[in-house]
């Protein structure tokens, strides 16, 4: 395990938060829970019926977790009424709210957070990103002043002299399909903030492209140039530059030859990809070929930390994302 994750866990333990795991139908949830409880990372809530919990936690010690059976829990009625109140303008009835909250534990988990009974949720081991984010956007909504919800991977590359000792944020690599310049600018600003929170180092943000400072002409390049202009204007305090090819962004010698006047070229640690194809391919390439640790997709822009998991995640990945969720919650 990396020094980065050790540090995140230490920060999580210093001010314990309550995180909900709604996927009691998956064994990995309980394997992760055993580790989280043993290490004292957070207070843990698992949502599930006694049958679901028993079937999937055999042989694991999860005695420190709070198990909530939504069918019998004394606050279920309060949560359903809260759901109706939040969605009545959309025509949500009590019956529909009850069916959704009990039929999909992600809704129930988000209602717990909205009611102030938990600080964050981690889900997605056996649910799609849409099924993880839809309830959070309906119930918890976006942070004040934030234009959109995006997702990043926190990448820790072993034996790497680039970035912040091999630590990077890759964004958006989980959610926003083909962001326009305004969205790309918003992703850049949010990602810089996330990097500084989690890595505890100054962010240097590269707006990536197949072109460096006008070396190629194409509408796709124009999009990145415009996004760079928008984010620089809105956030003059940020170290952000573009458009930059990947090597110009992270390799000092290439950065100084291709973009000599840039304060980001050659030292970027936040990589903003032009679209989801590039971001998703990029993080998976680095994860598999460089054997990097990839934590995420971590969401940014939701009013409370609600994080998605890759469906191929391991129990250890869940532990890492839970620890990150705790640090995000401390910052709220």
Tab-separated table of C-alpha atoms in Angstrom:
chain	number	residue	atom	x	y	z
A	1	UNK	CA	0.000	0.000	0.000
A	2	UNK	CA	1.208	3.487	-0.847
A	3	UNK	CA	2.330	6.199	1.534
A	4	UNK	CA	-0.480	8.270	-0.019
A	5	UNK	CA	-3.184	5.890	1.192
A	6	UNK	CA	-1.531	5.522	4.613
A	7	UNK	CA	-1.761	9.294	4.979
A	8	UNK	CA	-5.409	9.403	3.848
A	9	UNK	CA	-6.273	6.701	6.423
A	10	UNK	CA	-4.465	8.590	9.202
A	11	UNK	CA	-6.442	11.730	8.326
A	12	UNK	CA	-9.694	9.740	8.285
A	13	UNK	CA	-9.005	8.266	11.737
A	14	UNK	CA	-8.187	11.692	13.226
A	15	UNK	CA	-11.804	12.887	12.839
A	16	UNK	CA	-14.027	9.857	12.381
A	17	UNK	CA	-16.959	10.191	10.018
A	18	UNK	CA	-19.897	7.870	9.355
A	19	UNK	CA	-19.959	6.210	5.928
A	20	UNK	CA	-22.804	4.084	4.535
A	21	UNK	CA	-22.223	0.969	2.398
A	22	UNK	CA	-25.534	0.053	0.739
A	23	UNK	CA	-24.337	-3.006	-1.208
A	24	UNK	CA	-25.054	-5.766	1.314
A	25	UNK	CA	-25.688	-8.089	-1.639
A	26	UNK	CA	-21.940	-8.181	-2.406
A	27	UNK	CA	-19.290	-10.090	-0.464
A	28	UNK	CA	-16.647	-7.421	-1.202
A	29	UNK	CA	-18.618	-4.949	0.924
A	30	UNK	CA	-18.127	-7.139	3.978
A	31	UNK	CA	-14.477	-7.951	3.220
A	32	UNK	CA	-13.841	-4.191	3.036
A	33	UNK	CA	-15.925	-3.590	6.167
A	34	UNK	CA	-13.805	-6.030	8.180
A	35	UNK	CA	-10.631	-4.100	7.246
A	36	UNK	CA	-12.210	-0.655	7.799
A	37	UNK	CA	-13.408	-1.653	11.268
A	38	UNK	CA	-10.159	-3.361	12.218
A	39	UNK	CA	-8.160	-0.280	11.208
A	40	UNK	CA	-10.651	2.152	12.782
A	41	UNK	CA	-11.000	4.273	9.638
A	42	UNK	CA	-14.607	5.368	10.211
A	43	UNK	CA	-17.957	4.529	11.734
A	44	UNK	CA	-19.602	2.151	9.298
A	45	UNK	CA	-23.265	1.621	8.438
A	46	UNK	CA	-24.291	-1.327	6.251
A	47	UNK	CA	-27.828	-1.416	4.879
A	48	UNK	CA	-29.396	-4.829	4.480
A	49	UNK	CA	-31.809	-7.431	5.777
A	50	UNK	CA	-30.508	-10.035	8.258
A	51	UNK	CA	-30.662	-12.618	5.443
A	52	UNK	CA	-28.560	-10.504	3.050
A	53	UNK	CA	-25.987	-9.718	5.708
A	54	UNK	CA	-25.697	-13.309	6.880
A	55	UNK	CA	-25.448	-14.742	3.351
A	56	UNK	CA	-22.607	-12.425	2.302
A	57	UNK	CA	-20.575	-11.939	5.495
A	58	UNK	CA	-19.914	-15.572	6.478
A	59	UNK	CA	-16.602	-15.945	8.286
A	60	UNK	CA	-15.944	-12.180	8.463
A	61	UNK	CA	-15.928	-10.065	11.628
A	62	UNK	CA	-18.175	-7.057	11.033
A	63	UNK	CA	-19.358	-6.814	14.652
A	64	UNK	CA	-18.274	-3.151	14.836
A	65	UNK	CA	-20.613	-2.055	12.022
A	66	UNK	CA	-24.114	-0.670	12.472
A	67	UNK	CA	-26.420	-2.896	10.424
A	68	UNK	CA	-29.657	-1.204	9.391
A	69	UNK	CA	-32.565	-3.247	8.118
A	70	UNK	CA	-34.634	-0.645	6.239
A	71	UNK	CA	-37.795	-2.712	6.636
A	72	UNK	CA	-37.717	-2.493	10.443
A	73	UNK	CA	-35.524	0.533	11.302
A	74	UNK	CA	-37.317	3.138	13.425
A	75	UNK	CA	-36.284	6.058	11.178
A	76	UNK	CA	-37.423	4.526	7.871
A	77	UNK	CA	-40.741	6.389	8.006
A	78	UNK	CA	-38.922	9.683	8.604
A	79	UNK	CA	-36.647	9.028	5.607
A	80	UNK	CA	-39.568	8.207	3.294
A	81	UNK	CA	-41.363	11.405	4.323
A	82	UNK	CA	-38.161	13.385	3.710
A	83	UNK	CA	-37.932	11.839	0.221
A	84	UNK	CA	-41.543	12.847	-0.556
A	85	UNK	CA	-40.839	16.390	0.662
A	86	UNK	CA	-37.719	16.677	-1.525
A	87	UNK	CA	-39.410	15.334	-4.659
A	88	UNK	CA	-43.035	16.434	-4.301
A	89	UNK	CA	-42.563	19.062	-7.045
A	90	UNK	CA	-41.707	16.117	-9.324
A	91	UNK	CA	-44.898	14.315	-8.273
A	92	UNK	CA	-43.326	11.664	-6.019
A	93	UNK	CA	-46.012	9.917	-3.948
A	94	UNK	CA	-45.510	8.270	-0.539
A	95	UNK	CA	-46.004	4.807	-2.104
A	96	UNK	CA	-43.431	5.443	-4.821
A	97	UNK	CA	-40.955	6.914	-2.336
A	98	UNK	CA	-41.318	3.877	-0.094
A	99	UNK	CA	-40.893	1.467	-3.013
A	100	UNK	CA	-37.743	3.285	-4.184
A	101	UNK	CA	-36.138	3.624	-0.749
A	102	UNK	CA	-36.706	-0.033	0.147
A	103	UNK	CA	-36.139	-1.418	-3.345
A	104	UNK	CA	-32.831	0.399	-3.915
A	105	UNK	CA	-30.642	0.828	-0.844
A	106	UNK	CA	-28.684	3.615	-2.574
A	107	UNK	CA	-31.767	5.842	-2.204
A	108	UNK	CA	-32.003	4.840	1.448
A	109	UNK	CA	-28.300	5.608	2.012
A	110	UNK	CA	-28.630	9.072	0.437
A	111	UNK	CA	-31.672	9.809	2.608
A	112	UNK	CA	-29.625	8.903	5.709
A	113	UNK	CA	-26.966	11.424	4.633
A	114	UNK	CA	-29.561	14.096	3.817
A	115	UNK	CA	-31.165	13.584	7.244
A	116	UNK	CA	-27.786	14.149	8.913
A	117	UNK	CA	-27.379	10.552	10.122
A	118	UNK	CA	-24.294	9.835	7.988
A	119	UNK	CA	-21.528	11.810	6.272
A	120	UNK	CA	-21.046	9.951	2.993
A	121	UNK	CA	-21.844	6.902	0.853
A	122	UNK	CA	-19.687	4.500	-1.174
A	123	UNK	CA	-21.443	2.267	-3.715
A	124	UNK	CA	-21.004	0.893	-7.233
A	125	UNK	CA	-19.318	-2.503	-6.762
A	126	UNK	CA	-22.396	-4.079	-8.323
A	127	UNK	CA	-24.299	-1.028	-9.579
A	128	UNK	CA	-23.737	1.226	-12.572
A	129	UNK	CA	-22.487	4.790	-12.170
A	130	UNK	CA	-25.953	6.038	-13.171
A	131	UNK	CA	-27.575	3.961	-10.407
A	132	UNK	CA	-25.106	5.384	-7.903
A	133	UNK	CA	-25.376	9.025	-8.961
A	134	UNK	CA	-29.075	9.362	-9.792
A	135	UNK	CA	-30.213	9.015	-6.155
A	136	UNK	CA	-27.481	11.366	-4.923
A	137	UNK	CA	-28.428	14.092	-7.413
A	138	UNK	CA	-32.141	13.725	-6.634
A	139	UNK	CA	-31.680	13.760	-2.860
A	140	UNK	CA	-28.393	15.507	-1.984
A	141	UNK	CA	-27.949	17.709	-5.075
A	142	UNK	CA	-24.900	19.694	-6.197
A	143	UNK	CA	-22.696	21.882	-3.999
A	144	UNK	CA	-23.697	25.552	-3.946
A	145	UNK	CA	-21.887	27.402	-6.727
A	146	UNK	CA	-20.823	24.223	-8.547
A	147	UNK	CA	-22.010	23.895	-12.145
A	148	UNK	CA	-21.731	20.160	-12.593
A	149	UNK	CA	-20.836	16.866	-10.962
A	150	UNK	CA	-17.727	15.221	-12.375
A	151	UNK	CA	-15.559	12.246	-11.471
A	152	UNK	CA	-11.831	11.677	-11.172
A	153	UNK	CA	-9.398	8.903	-10.439
A	154	UNK	CA	-6.642	9.523	-7.957
A	155	UNK	CA	-3.656	7.738	-9.461
A	156	UNK	CA	-0.595	6.715	-7.470
A	157	UNK	CA	2.140	5.525	-9.849
A	158	UNK	CA	5.025	3.563	-8.273
A	159	UNK	CA	8.632	4.713	-8.834
A	160	UNK	CA	7.495	7.762	-10.794
A	161	UNK	CA	9.326	11.083	-10.837
A	162	UNK	CA	6.431	12.918	-12.522
A	163	UNK	CA	3.451	14.677	-10.970
A	164	UNK	CA	3.565	14.920	-7.165
A	165	UNK	CA	5.972	11.988	-6.639
A	166	UNK	CA	3.768	9.880	-8.887
A	167	UNK	CA	0.440	11.129	-7.505
A	168	UNK	CA	-2.022	12.563	-10.032
A	169	UNK	CA	-5.680	13.311	-10.536
A	170	UNK	CA	-7.095	12.177	-13.901
A	171	UNK	CA	-10.389	13.927	-14.746
A	172	UNK	CA	-13.023	13.433	-15.928
A	173	UNK	CA	-12.476	9.706	-16.263
A	174	UNK	CA	-15.792	8.421	-14.997
A	175	UNK	CA	-18.783	10.576	-15.758
A	176	UNK	CA	-18.953	13.548	-18.152
A	177	UNK	CA	-19.053	12.137	-21.683
A	178	UNK	CA	-18.102	15.047	-23.914
A	179	UNK	CA	-17.849	18.252	-21.893
A	180	UNK	CA	-18.153	21.617	-23.631
A	181	UNK	CA	-15.586	24.336	-22.773
A	182	UNK	CA	-17.597	25.619	-19.764
A	183	UNK	CA	-17.909	22.111	-18.331
A	184	UNK	CA	-14.254	21.339	-19.015
A	185	UNK	CA	-13.301	24.530	-17.155
A	186	UNK	CA	-15.526	23.532	-14.208
A	187	UNK	CA	-13.938	20.067	-14.127
A	188	UNK	CA	-10.472	21.680	-14.042
A	189	UNK	CA	-11.339	23.984	-11.127
A	190	UNK	CA	-12.982	21.228	-9.073
A	191	UNK	CA	-10.114	18.818	-9.773
A	192	UNK	CA	-7.519	21.323	-8.576
A	193	UNK	CA	-9.433	21.714	-5.309
A	194	UNK	CA	-9.766	17.926	-4.935
A	195	UNK	CA	-6.043	17.418	-5.565
A	196	UNK	CA	-5.022	19.971	-2.952
A	197	UNK	CA	-7.429	18.460	-0.411
A	198	UNK	CA	-6.355	14.847	-0.949
A	199	UNK	CA	-2.681	15.113	-1.939
A	200	UNK	CA	-1.954	18.114	0.330
A	201	UNK	CA	0.196	19.643	-2.408
A	202	UNK	CA	-0.213	22.568	-4.799
A	203	UNK	CA	-2.144	21.685	-7.946
A	204	UNK	CA	-0.685	22.211	-11.432
A	205	UNK	CA	-3.483	21.654	-13.924
A	206	UNK	CA	-2.857	20.652	-17.554
A	207	UNK	CA	-5.677	20.915	-20.092
A	208	UNK	CA	-4.722	17.977	-22.305
A	209	UNK	CA	-4.997	17.715	-26.062
A	210	UNK	CA	-3.234	16.153	-29.049
A	211	UNK	CA	-1.817	19.644	-29.602
A	212	UNK	CA	0.571	21.847	-27.602
A	213	UNK	CA	0.081	25.615	-27.778
A	214	UNK	CA	-1.291	25.684	-31.315
A	215	UNK	CA	0.814	22.897	-32.853
A	216	UNK	CA	-2.348	21.365	-34.398
A	217	UNK	CA	-5.542	22.911	-35.721
A	218	UNK	CA	-8.885	21.197	-35.075
A	219	UNK	CA	-12.255	21.900	-33.456
A	220	UNK	CA	-11.290	19.492	-30.633
A	221	UNK	CA	-8.215	21.643	-29.922
A	222	UNK	CA	-10.330	24.822	-30.010
A	223	UNK	CA	-12.536	23.353	-27.266
A	224	UNK	CA	-9.555	22.869	-24.942
A	225	UNK	CA	-8.142	26.331	-25.741
A	226	UNK	CA	-11.503	27.918	-24.897
A	227	UNK	CA	-11.840	25.866	-21.687
A	228	UNK	CA	-8.361	27.017	-20.627
A	229	UNK	CA	-9.329	30.657	-21.229
A	230	UNK	CA	-12.520	30.261	-19.165
A	231	UNK	CA	-10.843	28.614	-16.189
A	232	UNK	CA	-7.962	31.120	-16.150
A	233	UNK	CA	-10.433	34.008	-16.187
A	234	UNK	CA	-12.646	32.520	-13.458
A	235	UNK	CA	-9.754	31.292	-11.287
A	236	UNK	CA	-6.711	33.547	-11.768
A	237	UNK	CA	-5.206	32.034	-8.606
A	238	UNK	CA	-4.903	28.556	-10.178
A	239	UNK	CA	-1.831	27.094	-11.881
A	240	UNK	CA	-3.577	26.004	-15.069
A	241	UNK	CA	-2.443	25.946	-18.691
A	242	UNK	CA	-3.234	24.427	-22.036
A	243	UNK	CA	-3.601	23.136	-24.513
A	244	UNK	CA	-0.797	20.656	-23.705
A	245	UNK	CA	0.123	17.230	-25.002
A	246	UNK	CA	0.642	14.688	-22.247
A	247	UNK	CA	4.453	14.640	-22.508
A	248	UNK	CA	4.628	18.446	-22.500
A	249	UNK	CA	2.410	18.454	-19.414
A	250	UNK	CA	4.424	16.068	-17.233
A	251	UNK	CA	8.001	15.747	-18.582
A	252	UNK	CA	10.116	18.801	-17.628
A	253	UNK	CA	12.457	18.624	-20.647
A	254	UNK	CA	9.563	18.321	-23.124
A	255	UNK	CA	7.561	21.013	-21.323
A	256	UNK	CA	10.409	23.488	-21.450
A	257	UNK	CA	11.005	22.902	-25.177
A	258	UNK	CA	7.357	22.809	-26.332
A	259	UNK	CA	5.868	25.402	-23.935
A	260	UNK	CA	8.769	27.426	-22.508
A	261	UNK	CA	6.569	30.191	-21.085
A	262	UNK	CA	4.162	27.878	-19.240
A	263	UNK	CA	4.159	27.642	-15.438
A	264	UNK	CA	2.445	24.226	-15.673
A	265	UNK	CA	4.241	22.451	-18.523
A	266	UNK	CA	6.556	19.739	-17.240
A	267	UNK	CA	5.106	19.655	-13.740
A	268	UNK	CA	1.375	18.936	-14.097
A	269	UNK	CA	-0.221	16.750	-11.420
A	270	UNK	CA	-3.870	17.305	-12.404
A	271	UNK	CA	-4.595	16.013	-15.907
A	272	UNK	CA	-7.854	17.223	-17.434
A	273	UNK	CA	-8.770	15.048	-20.419
A	274	UNK	CA	-10.805	16.482	-23.300
A	275	UNK	CA	-13.504	13.816	-23.048
A	276	UNK	CA	-14.517	10.662	-21.198
A	277	UNK	CA	-13.046	8.322	-23.835
A	278	UNK	CA	-9.572	9.787	-23.329
A	279	UNK	CA	-9.908	9.990	-19.542
A	280	UNK	CA	-11.188	6.453	-19.104
A	281	UNK	CA	-8.626	4.941	-21.495
A	282	UNK	CA	-5.868	7.005	-19.895
A	283	UNK	CA	-6.473	5.912	-16.318
A	284	UNK	CA	-6.870	2.250	-17.270
A	285	UNK	CA	-3.652	2.283	-19.312
A	286	UNK	CA	-1.676	3.712	-16.406
A	287	UNK	CA	-3.362	1.403	-13.893
A	288	UNK	CA	-2.603	-1.754	-15.896
A	289	UNK	CA	0.732	-0.973	-17.570
A	290	UNK	CA	2.381	1.057	-14.808
A	291	UNK	CA	0.718	-1.009	-12.036
A	292	UNK	CA	-0.624	2.209	-10.554
A	293	UNK	CA	-3.104	2.348	-7.703
A	294	UNK	CA	-6.320	3.881	-9.062
A	295	UNK	CA	-8.818	5.211	-6.522
A	296	UNK	CA	-12.213	6.120	-7.884
A	297	UNK	CA	-14.190	7.177	-9.677
A	298	UNK	CA	-14.324	9.789	-6.888
A	299	UNK	CA	-17.099	12.293	-7.462
A	300	UNK	CA	-16.777	16.032	-6.986
A	301	UNK	CA	-19.477	18.679	-6.981
A	302	UNK	CA	-22.122	16.858	-4.893
A	303	UNK	CA	-23.068	18.652	-1.651
A	304	UNK	CA	-21.940	15.619	0.405
A	305	UNK	CA	-19.373	12.976	-0.624
A	306	UNK	CA	-21.097	10.176	-2.538
A	307	UNK	CA	-18.568	7.970	-4.276
A	308	UNK	CA	-18.865	5.440	-7.016
A	309	UNK	CA	-16.777	2.285	-7.358
A	310	UNK	CA	-15.636	0.536	-10.481
A	311	UNK	CA	-17.575	-2.727	-10.822
A	312	UNK	CA	-14.245	-4.533	-11.139
A	313	UNK	CA	-13.105	-3.167	-7.758
A	314	UNK	CA	-11.475	-5.249	-5.031
A	315	UNK	CA	-12.273	-5.061	-1.310
A	316	UNK	CA	-9.051	-3.047	-0.891
A	317	UNK	CA	-10.282	-0.532	-3.476
A	318	UNK	CA	-13.452	-0.069	-1.403
A	319	UNK	CA	-11.348	0.553	1.715
A	320	UNK	CA	-9.350	3.228	-0.145
A	321	UNK	CA	-12.438	5.001	-1.496
A	322	UNK	CA	-14.090	4.926	1.948
A	323	UNK	CA	-10.989	6.599	3.465
A	324	UNK	CA	-11.040	9.252	0.700
A	325	UNK	CA	-14.767	9.799	1.330
A	326	UNK	CA	-14.012	10.446	5.016
A	327	UNK	CA	-11.414	13.110	4.164
A	328	UNK	CA	-13.852	14.752	1.739
A	329	UNK	CA	-16.508	14.739	4.497
A	330	UNK	CA	-14.093	16.393	6.955
A	331	UNK	CA	-13.716	19.212	4.436
A	332	UNK	CA	-17.481	19.819	4.187
